[in-house]
């Protein structure tokens, strides 16, 4: 990544009637950056992406994407960005070629340019099946890769990926993220939303959204440091805990944070004195280890636990 | 707004791939017109013939036999002999007959002695579809029988002759098939458009389309084109069957009929689009298009039930329905050879519906995208 700003949102507000979906959001994203956008459903992520893709003019605020904005005409932004949504990949009853031809026609790509670019993109995603293959014959992961290829056909400066790996196998997700890194290395800015925290860890920076507001924005390490200035521990129960005991620990005065994490728990002490006092007692019930906080811990603490 | 034909054409091409590969759409587009023409053209016949007539002749004279013979030789009735009036009534009740003729004793004697010779015709009043035409046949046969039995002396003092213009034989197929064109076009255009746009909303692809520079109007035109072509193809198909297989005359101008088809098609495509945008779900879109497109075009357009005999409210209400006006245009073009000027009112009403529905759909589409 270099310092050149490619995406800029300043005091962005989107209202639907009385409901404010995006509330004074400000951020910038640099060229070649993989920028993650995290938040619960309804937090305003998709609305923000729709504004940045040129689909939805903001109610207030200013948006600049790849040097253009709404003031440059309604299609100015659309020409500079690629978009891949979570729900839709490609038309299943069309072949890969028919799908790509369709997108190229909508973007009015020159025939010679399109043929060359299609070849480049298919090599980038290592697409081995023939162009005549029907999309419904492809695996979930390959579909998403071809879908990304369609979003990149017109060589956009920014690609928006809205939960691109939803429903894809772990191996497929890994391959897709390797592809995202290659796209970013080629100088494209990648703006991605995901519910998978291991994917979010791979972003250069992450913005956390809650109820339309941006609650934090930093690198994964920076967010962890900001969310957990105190030490984080993993608690492994020596014996199985009943639900009532687990609830009691969640409200225990020793903890500022105590959340289930698989069969274990991640916790942060309320303060040093309480921790010193309660640790011997807790060790009768748990095996306690010091760990680095995960992004999930950060998300729970910064997004879900806030009143 | 910058309309680009190549983008609309790309949409149309994509839509054509969907149509070609979707068995439901293909069968609806190709088989449905055929099935409807066959059902309405062959199976449904308002000309009631071969009505089973239970006859009880208690007179057994030359005059009574002539009366019965007049019924049987008319071609409308098939006579079934019974031994008593009670048995004839039983046949009617048990639906072995749809009408009964009861000739009392003294029928001939009364006739020659100058008194009125009475015979009774009983009709099944519960079967409304046959009772009206059969009673008309009975009236005609009564006059004919009077002539045959009593000779020229019995002729009435006046001669009221009826001639049916445009459809001299009152062939109900001539009346029905031009109406089938309206129903087929209504179903094809509204159903398929409603489904296709709802599908884009349902699977999220509308969002993707809108993230490209494609304009909403290009999406609409591109989507409508293949279905409009299918609708036009169905009209040609029905026209050929109507002319070749059913001998329905076409006395008007093809361009007037074609223009009517085009405006009607555009109106229902817009209505389908409106439903699609409002519902955003294929199942709901299908139900709504059935309710607002198919039902009015069959029930309230004058296709089967005459608008003139509807209660005042419905009489006015049908004026809002494009199918009512296109029904007039279609029938007049086929049977009456009306010119464009003669059809100015239905054309004006249809065009008004078209403009209103297009404006409504465009407004709703724009609002939804915002």
XYZ file of C-alpha atoms in Angstrom:
677
model
C 0.000 0.000 0.000
C 1.133 3.553 -0.638
C -0.184 6.816 0.769
C -2.415 7.691 -2.189
C -6.036 7.917 -1.010
C -8.392 6.043 -3.331
C -11.577 5.913 -1.251
C -12.690 8.788 0.908
C -15.903 9.173 2.888
C -16.373 12.359 4.832
C -19.275 12.866 7.264
C -21.275 10.357 5.278
C -24.960 10.209 6.234
C -27.653 8.019 4.656
C -31.234 8.292 5.848
C -34.275 6.278 4.794
C -37.132 8.464 5.993
C -36.649 8.804 9.750
C -34.173 5.939 9.956
C -30.481 6.821 9.832
C -28.642 3.869 8.270
C -25.212 5.547 8.151
C -24.428 8.262 10.668
C -21.504 10.673 10.060
C -18.988 8.106 8.897
C -15.535 9.322 7.918
C -12.594 7.236 6.680
C -10.037 6.955 3.911
C -8.586 3.907 2.161
C -5.265 3.885 0.300
C -4.277 2.331 -3.012
C -3.488 -1.383 -2.830
C -4.959 -1.680 0.665
C -7.179 -4.554 1.803
C -9.723 -2.746 3.933
C -12.108 -4.802 6.061
C -15.555 -3.658 7.078
C -17.023 -5.462 10.086
C -20.345 -5.111 11.837
C -23.487 -6.997 12.706
C -26.300 -7.299 10.171
C -28.020 -3.922 9.834
C -24.957 -2.009 11.047
C -24.836 0.003 7.816
C -22.016 -1.823 5.983
C -23.945 -2.634 2.816
C -25.492 0.842 2.694
C -22.004 2.383 2.921
C -20.787 0.082 0.141
C -23.796 1.001 -2.027
C -22.881 4.666 -1.628
C -19.229 3.992 -2.462
C -20.220 1.912 -5.527
C -22.207 4.804 -6.974
C -25.567 3.084 -6.522
C -26.991 5.219 -3.702
C -26.308 8.964 -3.431
C -25.652 9.957 0.198
C -28.138 12.093 2.094
C -25.283 14.200 3.422
C -21.503 14.201 3.295
C -18.973 13.709 0.560
C -17.617 10.677 -1.189
C -14.609 10.415 -3.507
C -13.750 7.099 -5.123
C -10.772 6.795 -7.473
C -10.805 10.526 -8.079
C -14.505 10.793 -8.886
C -17.702 11.466 -6.980
C -21.439 11.899 -7.405
C -20.841 15.466 -8.565
C -19.104 14.053 -11.693
C -22.273 12.333 -12.950
C -24.197 9.290 -11.782
C -22.077 6.749 -13.647
C -18.670 8.281 -12.894
C -18.086 6.159 -9.785
C -19.571 3.004 -11.328
C -16.973 3.112 -14.108
C -14.134 3.040 -11.583
C -15.332 0.316 -9.227
C -16.075 -3.382 -9.344
C -18.678 -4.952 -7.087
C -19.282 -8.486 -5.982
C -22.198 -9.171 -3.678
C -22.608 -11.883 -1.080
C -25.834 -13.290 -2.442
C -25.381 -13.245 -6.135
C -22.405 -14.778 -7.848
C -23.305 -15.369 -11.475
C -26.315 -16.531 -13.470
C -26.341 -20.295 -12.942
C -28.082 -21.152 -16.199
C -25.559 -19.230 -18.289
C -22.061 -20.434 -19.215
C -18.969 -18.712 -17.820
C -18.425 -17.065 -21.213
C -22.038 -15.875 -21.462
C -21.817 -14.373 -17.963
C -18.548 -12.571 -18.695
C -19.801 -11.435 -22.137
C -22.901 -10.013 -20.457
C -20.930 -7.995 -17.893
C -18.514 -6.808 -20.612
C -21.461 -5.621 -22.729
C -23.008 -3.733 -19.818
C -19.634 -2.049 -19.295
C -19.319 -1.432 -23.068
C -15.813 -2.921 -23.209
C -14.049 -2.858 -26.555
C -14.017 -6.374 -28.096
C -10.218 -6.631 -28.459
C -9.630 -5.223 -24.964
C -12.226 -7.582 -23.504
C -10.685 -10.687 -25.123
C -7.229 -9.789 -23.794
C -8.483 -8.796 -20.355
C -10.609 -11.947 -19.998
C -7.543 -14.068 -20.689
C -5.493 -12.164 -18.096
C -8.182 -12.431 -15.451
C -8.826 -16.131 -16.015
C -5.083 -16.722 -15.645
C -5.091 -14.652 -12.449
C -7.803 -16.853 -10.922
C -6.211 -20.015 -12.422
C -9.499 -20.963 -14.048
C -9.051 -24.394 -15.614
C -12.552 -25.296 -16.764
C -13.632 -24.298 -20.257
C -15.472 -21.035 -20.870
C -18.407 -23.101 -22.104
C -18.940 -24.622 -18.642
C -22.277 -23.737 -17.072
C -21.967 -21.857 -13.794
C -24.169 -24.395 -11.999
C -21.481 -26.997 -12.752
C -18.845 -25.042 -10.783
C -18.050 -25.481 -7.082
C -18.987 -22.678 -4.670
C -15.375 -21.487 -4.434
C -14.822 -21.469 -8.207
C -18.095 -19.599 -8.703
C -16.862 -16.879 -6.363
C -13.536 -16.691 -8.196
C -15.261 -16.316 -11.566
C -17.554 -13.760 -9.965
C -14.496 -11.789 -8.854
C -13.144 -12.080 -12.400
C -16.396 -10.523 -13.658
C -15.999 -7.662 -11.162
C -12.426 -7.064 -12.387
C -13.122 -7.225 -16.152
C -13.149 -3.458 -16.676
C -9.938 -3.050 -14.655
C -11.490 -1.058 -11.783
C -9.321 0.811 -9.295
C -11.402 -0.369 -6.347
C -13.235 -3.671 -5.835
C -15.987 -3.988 -3.276
C -16.535 -7.507 -2.015
C -19.631 -7.903 0.138
C -19.186 -11.129 2.141
C -17.580 -12.838 -0.829
C -16.900 -16.168 0.851
C -20.288 -16.784 2.484
C -21.123 -20.463 2.031
C -17.687 -21.390 0.608
C -15.631 -24.297 2.055
C -12.582 -23.448 4.270
C -10.171 -24.533 1.511
C -12.147 -22.456 -1.016
C -12.027 -19.465 1.324
C -8.247 -19.787 1.653
C -7.819 -19.888 -2.133
C -10.117 -16.895 -2.511
C -8.100 -14.866 -0.013
C -4.866 -15.757 -1.793
C -6.552 -14.308 -4.883
C -7.593 -11.148 -3.001
C -3.966 -10.627 -1.938
C -2.807 -11.001 -5.564
C -5.422 -8.453 -6.654
C -4.226 -6.001 -3.973
C -0.591 -6.568 -4.954
C -1.514 -5.594 -8.517
C -2.426 -2.127 -7.176
C -6.167 -2.503 -6.733
C -7.823 -1.377 -3.552
C -9.934 -4.131 -2.021
C -12.821 -3.171 0.236
C -14.247 -6.277 1.862
C -16.961 -7.132 4.370
C -16.882 -10.482 6.118
C -18.288 -12.341 9.090
C -15.229 -14.598 9.314
C -12.718 -13.240 11.829
C -9.840 -15.279 10.407
C -10.461 -13.479 7.110
C -10.645 -10.110 8.827
C -7.185 -10.804 10.314
C -5.836 -10.726 6.742
C -6.991 -7.147 6.152
C -4.498 -4.283 6.381
C -7.002 -2.219 8.320
C -10.444 -2.877 9.715
C -13.349 -0.553 10.390
C -15.953 -1.659 12.943
C -19.511 -0.426 12.444
C -22.354 -0.406 14.880
C -25.828 1.070 14.331
C -24.613 3.192 11.451
C -21.630 4.607 13.276
C -17.938 3.827 12.886
C -16.838 2.685 16.365
C -13.184 1.892 15.636
C -10.735 1.709 12.764
C -7.183 0.391 12.838
C -4.986 -2.561 11.873
C -5.976 -5.891 13.483
C -3.057 -5.557 15.950
C -3.941 -1.927 16.683
C -7.580 -2.811 17.345
C -6.594 -5.616 19.699
C -4.280 -3.308 21.625
C -6.950 -0.637 21.844
C -9.717 -3.014 22.884
C -7.616 -4.952 25.413
C -5.004 -2.796 27.134
C -5.133 -5.406 29.911
C -3.944 -9.022 29.713
C -6.272 -11.576 28.083
C -6.577 -15.143 29.372
C -8.005 -18.354 28.050
C -10.031 -20.333 30.582
C -10.400 -24.061 29.999
C -12.905 -25.669 32.377
C -11.491 -28.649 34.271
C -15.009 -30.052 34.454
C -18.022 -29.232 32.323
C -19.733 -26.025 33.496
C -23.466 -25.762 33.958
C -25.229 -22.855 32.271
C -25.987 -21.191 35.599
C -22.332 -21.369 36.724
C -21.193 -19.980 33.370
C -23.629 -17.062 33.742
C -22.336 -16.494 37.265
C -18.760 -16.241 35.955
C -19.846 -13.793 33.240
C -21.116 -11.493 35.994
C -18.187 -12.201 38.339
C -16.488 -9.153 39.855
C -13.063 -10.494 38.791
C -13.812 -9.987 35.089
C -14.235 -7.061 32.793
C -14.785 -9.528 29.958
C -15.727 -13.209 30.043
C -17.057 -14.736 26.839
C -17.388 -18.324 25.567
C -14.972 -19.309 22.820
C -15.791 -22.834 21.681
C -15.490 -25.055 24.760
C -13.270 -22.499 26.429
C -13.613 -18.882 27.548
C -11.686 -15.717 26.828
C -11.465 -13.304 29.717
C -9.911 -10.046 30.842
C -9.507 -9.055 34.484
C -11.516 -6.177 35.918
C -8.412 -4.862 37.680
C -5.077 -6.120 38.977
C -6.159 -6.333 42.612
C -9.316 -8.322 41.893
C -7.328 -10.621 39.642
C -4.723 -11.319 42.332
C -7.479 -12.003 44.827
C -9.618 -14.318 42.679
C -7.040 -16.176 40.567
C -6.291 -19.001 43.142
C -10.013 -19.650 43.498
C -10.589 -19.673 39.729
C -7.738 -22.112 39.150
C -9.757 -24.731 41.041
C -12.295 -24.638 38.188
C -10.208 -23.655 35.144
C -6.813 -24.188 33.535
C -5.749 -20.591 32.845
C -3.376 -19.521 30.031
C -2.258 -16.082 28.881
C -3.154 -15.448 25.240
C -3.278 -12.676 22.663
C -6.866 -11.473 22.123
C -8.562 -12.554 18.904
C -10.466 -10.235 16.579
C -13.621 -11.955 17.734
C -12.845 -10.764 21.281
C -12.329 -7.279 19.901
C -15.609 -7.453 17.986
C -17.546 -8.663 21.023
C -16.050 -6.038 23.274
C -16.184 -3.061 20.915
C -19.373 -3.809 18.970
C -21.599 -6.219 20.821
C -20.858 -5.383 24.484
C -21.289 -1.663 24.136
C -24.529 -0.371 25.597
C -30.427 9.722 -18.791
C -28.301 8.118 -21.458
C -30.048 5.197 -23.177
C -27.569 2.823 -24.838
C -29.084 0.239 -27.176
C -26.117 -2.140 -26.918
C -26.676 -2.457 -23.152
C -30.414 -3.050 -23.582
C -29.558 -5.622 -26.270
C -27.135 -7.358 -23.870
C -29.931 -7.537 -21.290
C -32.302 -8.934 -23.925
C -29.718 -11.533 -25.013
C -29.176 -12.662 -21.416
C -32.923 -12.868 -20.884
C -33.261 -14.942 -24.025
C -30.742 -17.450 -22.596
C -32.881 -17.715 -19.437
C -36.029 -18.251 -21.500
C -34.431 -20.884 -23.736
C -33.125 -22.850 -20.784
C -36.136 -22.609 -18.513
C -38.685 -25.316 -19.311
C -41.442 -23.489 -17.426
C -41.063 -20.252 -19.391
C -40.745 -22.062 -22.703
C -43.781 -24.202 -22.102
C -45.797 -21.218 -20.905
C -44.808 -19.293 -24.009
C -45.282 -22.046 -26.588
C -47.736 -24.579 -25.201
C -50.099 -22.268 -23.339
C -51.383 -20.433 -26.464
C -51.991 -23.772 -28.189
C -53.796 -25.241 -25.192
C -55.919 -22.130 -24.729
C -56.930 -21.938 -28.384
C -57.867 -25.615 -28.332
C -59.788 -25.342 -25.056
C -61.654 -22.174 -25.957
C -61.956 -22.907 -29.664
C -62.981 -26.544 -29.567
C -64.240 -27.435 -26.135
C -66.203 -24.299 -25.324
C -69.189 -23.867 -27.598
C -72.052 -21.548 -26.756
C -74.086 -22.977 -29.619
C -76.130 -25.558 -27.723
C -76.881 -28.563 -29.947
C -78.178 -32.104 -29.508
C -80.235 -31.179 -26.465
C -81.821 -34.372 -25.081
C -85.595 -33.902 -25.189
C -87.825 -36.295 -23.227
C -91.142 -36.521 -25.051
C -94.402 -37.785 -23.641
C -97.055 -37.957 -26.361
C -100.439 -38.772 -24.819
C -102.267 -37.751 -28.007
C -100.565 -40.064 -30.531
C -102.065 -38.276 -33.530
C -100.717 -36.918 -36.816
C -100.564 -33.383 -35.362
C -98.623 -34.486 -32.260
C -96.207 -36.539 -34.400
C -95.609 -33.480 -36.631
C -94.847 -31.354 -33.578
C -92.311 -33.934 -32.347
C -90.839 -34.247 -35.819
C -90.344 -30.469 -36.002
C -88.265 -30.656 -32.840
C -86.168 -33.651 -33.953
C -85.534 -32.365 -37.484
C -84.362 -28.954 -36.200
C -80.907 -30.383 -35.392
C -81.005 -28.855 -31.905
C -82.847 -31.701 -30.138
C -82.444 -35.444 -29.785
C -85.805 -37.003 -28.943
C -86.189 -39.611 -26.244
C -89.629 -41.224 -26.062
C -91.345 -41.668 -22.712
C -94.663 -43.307 -21.854
C -96.062 -40.760 -19.451
C -95.623 -37.128 -18.422
C -94.318 -38.386 -15.047
C -91.595 -40.396 -16.740
C -90.576 -37.401 -18.862
C -90.320 -35.305 -15.709
C -88.244 -38.035 -14.027
C -85.838 -37.984 -16.986
C -85.478 -34.237 -16.597
C -84.872 -34.462 -12.836
C -82.383 -37.313 -13.247
C -80.585 -35.263 -15.954
C -81.207 -37.928 -18.574
C -82.826 -35.102 -20.516
C -82.349 -31.333 -20.472
C -85.843 -30.494 -21.708
C -89.193 -32.267 -21.767
C -92.099 -31.928 -24.225
C -95.455 -33.039 -22.858
C -98.317 -33.344 -25.353
C -101.657 -33.874 -23.617
C -104.546 -35.926 -25.019
C -106.957 -33.944 -27.234
C -104.051 -31.972 -28.748
C -105.173 -32.551 -32.341
C -108.861 -32.340 -31.515
C -108.396 -28.927 -29.881
C -106.376 -27.787 -32.856
C -109.049 -28.604 -35.433
C -111.927 -27.409 -33.284
C -110.469 -23.898 -33.211
C -109.366 -23.944 -29.578
C -105.725 -23.370 -28.661
C -103.856 -26.646 -28.765
C -101.586 -26.645 -25.745
C -98.364 -28.598 -25.248
C -95.891 -28.053 -22.440
C -92.113 -27.610 -22.639
C -90.200 -28.064 -19.377
C -86.643 -26.765 -19.069
C -84.075 -27.307 -16.336
C -83.896 -23.778 -14.882
C -80.896 -24.696 -12.731
C -78.768 -25.008 -15.858
C -78.547 -21.368 -16.834
C -76.122 -21.937 -19.674
C -78.612 -23.938 -21.757
C -81.980 -22.611 -20.685
C -81.722 -19.303 -22.589
C -80.653 -20.689 -25.988
C -83.043 -23.669 -25.686
C -86.022 -21.403 -24.953
C -85.065 -19.383 -28.038
C -85.048 -22.586 -30.107
C -88.467 -23.502 -28.691
C -89.904 -20.160 -29.815
C -88.546 -20.642 -33.324
C -89.815 -24.224 -33.469
C -93.230 -23.121 -32.251
C -93.649 -20.829 -35.262
C -92.325 -23.498 -37.625
C -94.554 -26.203 -36.139
C -97.631 -23.981 -36.414
C -96.938 -23.573 -40.137
C -96.330 -27.283 -40.678
C -99.312 -28.506 -38.678
C -101.947 -25.944 -39.506
C -100.729 -24.747 -42.913
C -100.362 -21.200 -44.214
C -103.505 -20.025 -42.457
C -101.745 -19.972 -39.119
C -99.061 -17.520 -40.206
C -98.881 -14.450 -37.935
C -100.081 -11.123 -39.352
C -96.526 -9.691 -39.389
C -93.192 -11.134 -40.409
C -90.303 -10.063 -38.139
C -87.124 -11.305 -39.771
C -83.852 -11.279 -37.877
C -80.487 -11.260 -39.609
C -77.245 -11.497 -37.651
C -74.629 -9.160 -39.019
C -70.865 -9.996 -38.844
C -71.535 -13.529 -37.567
C -74.608 -14.775 -39.483
C -74.519 -18.281 -38.044
C -73.857 -17.004 -34.513
C -70.786 -19.209 -34.470
C -69.493 -18.822 -30.928
C -65.909 -19.625 -32.027
C -65.887 -16.466 -34.119
C -66.778 -14.598 -30.978
C -64.448 -16.463 -28.608
C -61.173 -16.763 -30.546
C -60.537 -13.026 -31.065
C -61.022 -12.807 -27.284
C -58.550 -15.626 -26.671
C -55.888 -13.411 -28.279
C -56.476 -10.884 -25.488
C -56.321 -13.468 -22.713
C -53.157 -15.130 -24.053
C -51.347 -11.832 -24.471
C -52.413 -10.714 -21.002
C -51.162 -13.886 -19.339
C -47.897 -14.088 -21.259
C -46.892 -10.479 -20.836
C -47.867 -9.931 -17.209
C -46.784 -13.337 -15.889
C -43.389 -13.522 -17.477
C -42.387 -9.920 -16.819
C -43.504 -10.116 -13.210
C -41.480 -13.287 -12.730
C -38.311 -12.203 -14.493
C -37.748 -8.927 -12.648
C -38.753 -10.463 -9.303
C -36.126 -13.149 -9.920
C -33.398 -10.482 -10.214
C -34.504 -8.960 -6.896
C -34.818 -12.324 -5.214
C -31.328 -13.589 -6.060
C -29.678 -10.226 -5.505
C -28.537 -9.717 -9.085
C -30.451 -6.447 -9.409
C -27.900 -4.908 -7.033
C -25.079 -6.153 -9.247
C -26.757 -4.822 -12.391
C -27.193 -1.426 -10.778
C -23.511 -1.312 -9.803
C -22.689 -1.240 -13.532
C -23.440 1.802 -15.692
C -26.611 0.145 -17.023
C -29.617 2.468 -16.713
C -32.911 1.242 -15.199
C -34.665 1.989 -18.511
C -32.140 -0.249 -20.326
C -32.900 -3.043 -17.850
C -36.631 -2.605 -18.432
C -36.390 -2.441 -22.230
C -33.884 -5.315 -22.369
C -36.086 -7.474 -20.189
C -39.305 -6.574 -21.973
C -38.018 -7.174 -25.521
C -37.844 -10.992 -25.498
C -41.204 -11.275 -23.762
C -42.784 -8.764 -26.125
C -41.451 -10.887 -28.993
C -42.918 -14.005 -27.413
C -46.238 -12.214 -26.992
C -46.168 -11.063 -30.634
C -45.290 -14.594 -31.747
C -48.227 -15.951 -29.755
C -50.561 -13.462 -31.469
C -49.341 -14.546 -34.932
C -49.739 -18.169 -33.896
C -53.303 -17.662 -32.638
C -54.146 -15.568 -35.707
C -53.038 -18.387 -38.044
C -54.995 -21.022 -36.079
C -58.037 -18.756 -35.936
C -58.008 -18.243 -39.700
C -56.857 -21.684 -40.874
C -58.368 -24.094 -38.367
C -61.503 -22.282 -37.196
C -62.255 -20.194 -40.273
C -62.639 -17.004 -38.231
C -62.778 -14.087 -40.683
C -60.436 -11.112 -40.349
C -62.225 -8.137 -41.890
C -60.237 -5.246 -40.426
C -56.796 -3.803 -41.076
C -53.837 -5.800 -39.818
C -51.980 -2.624 -38.838
C -54.867 -1.474 -36.627
C -54.934 -4.862 -34.917
C -51.108 -4.866 -34.647
C -51.117 -1.396 -33.092
C -53.735 -2.517 -30.560
C -51.610 -5.584 -29.732
C -48.528 -3.420 -29.239
C -50.202 -0.918 -26.895
C -51.885 -3.695 -24.934
C -48.610 -5.608 -24.662
C -46.746 -2.531 -23.405
C -49.481 -1.854 -20.831
C -49.335 -5.372 -19.416
C -45.531 -5.483 -19.519
C -45.539 -2.309 -17.431
C -48.117 -3.813 -15.083
C -45.971 -6.963 -14.734
C -42.972 -4.799 -13.973
C -44.919 -2.816 -11.392
C -46.015 -6.039 -9.672
C -42.472 -7.315 -9.773
C -41.012 -4.188 -8.193
C -43.716 -4.037 -5.562
C -43.503 -7.720 -4.605
C -39.792 -8.538 -5.211
C -40.647 -12.236 -4.817
C -41.445 -14.636 -7.605
C -44.246 -16.466 -5.772
C -45.999 -13.288 -4.744
C -45.472 -11.798 -8.204
C -47.110 -14.848 -9.750
C -50.130 -14.613 -7.445
C -50.521 -10.882 -7.984
C -50.261 -11.190 -11.752
C -52.907 -13.897 -11.641
C -55.170 -11.661 -9.565
C -54.679 -8.401 -11.422
C -53.902 -9.647 -14.917
C -55.399 -12.976 -15.739
C -58.662 -12.813 -13.799
C -59.849 -9.416 -15.052
C -58.913 -10.310 -18.632
C -61.071 -13.444 -18.452
C -63.931 -12.309 -16.243
C -64.282 -8.549 -16.601
C -63.160 -7.876 -20.158
C -66.315 -9.037 -21.899
C -64.492 -12.151 -23.056
C -67.225 -14.477 -21.805
C -69.585 -12.379 -19.700
C -71.182 -9.373 -21.383
C -70.160 -6.084 -19.779
C -73.532 -4.517 -20.649
C -75.315 -6.841 -18.217
C -72.914 -6.174 -15.321
C -74.057 -3.998 -12.363
C -73.322 -0.297 -12.794
C -70.241 -0.349 -10.515
C -68.552 -3.107 -12.488
C -69.630 -1.504 -15.744
C -67.644 1.591 -14.752
C -64.861 -0.439 -13.147
C -64.171 -2.347 -16.364
C -63.354 0.971 -18.004
C -60.119 0.966 -16.024
C -59.108 -2.393 -17.454
C -56.953 -2.374 -20.579
C -58.241 -5.874 -21.446
C -61.773 -4.528 -21.872
C -60.660 -2.035 -24.517
C -58.362 -4.426 -26.344
C -61.201 -6.976 -26.401
C -63.296 -4.459 -28.342
C -60.415 -3.723 -30.727
C -59.676 -7.406 -31.338
C -63.304 -8.436 -31.968
C -64.017 -5.447 -34.157
C -60.871 -6.048 -36.216
C -61.678 -9.721 -36.714
C -65.437 -9.630 -37.239
C -66.569 -6.107 -38.107
C -63.643 -4.748 -40.097
C -63.722 -1.503 -38.102
C -61.294 1.240 -39.084
C -58.903 3.004 -36.732
C -61.243 5.998 -36.499
C -64.185 3.791 -35.584
C -62.062 2.356 -32.785
C -60.819 5.760 -31.610
C -62.441 5.484 -28.165
C -61.021 2.043 -27.241
C -57.628 3.105 -28.638
C -57.650 6.318 -26.606
C -58.642 4.442 -23.429
C -56.025 1.747 -24.010
C -53.304 4.334 -24.671
C -54.269 6.176 -21.503
C -53.986 2.948 -19.463
C -50.631 2.268 -21.099
C -49.261 5.712 -20.223
C -50.583 5.541 -16.664
C -49.191 2.057 -16.030
C -45.790 2.865 -17.564
C -45.528 6.039 -15.481
C -46.534 4.129 -12.347
C -43.989 1.345 -12.964
C -41.188 3.805 -13.782
C -41.983 5.885 -10.685
C -42.068 2.805 -8.437
C -38.818 1.469 -9.930
C -37.081 4.800 -9.353
C -38.407 5.075 -5.788
C -37.323 1.514 -4.988
C -33.803 2.083 -6.243
C -33.522 5.216 -4.153
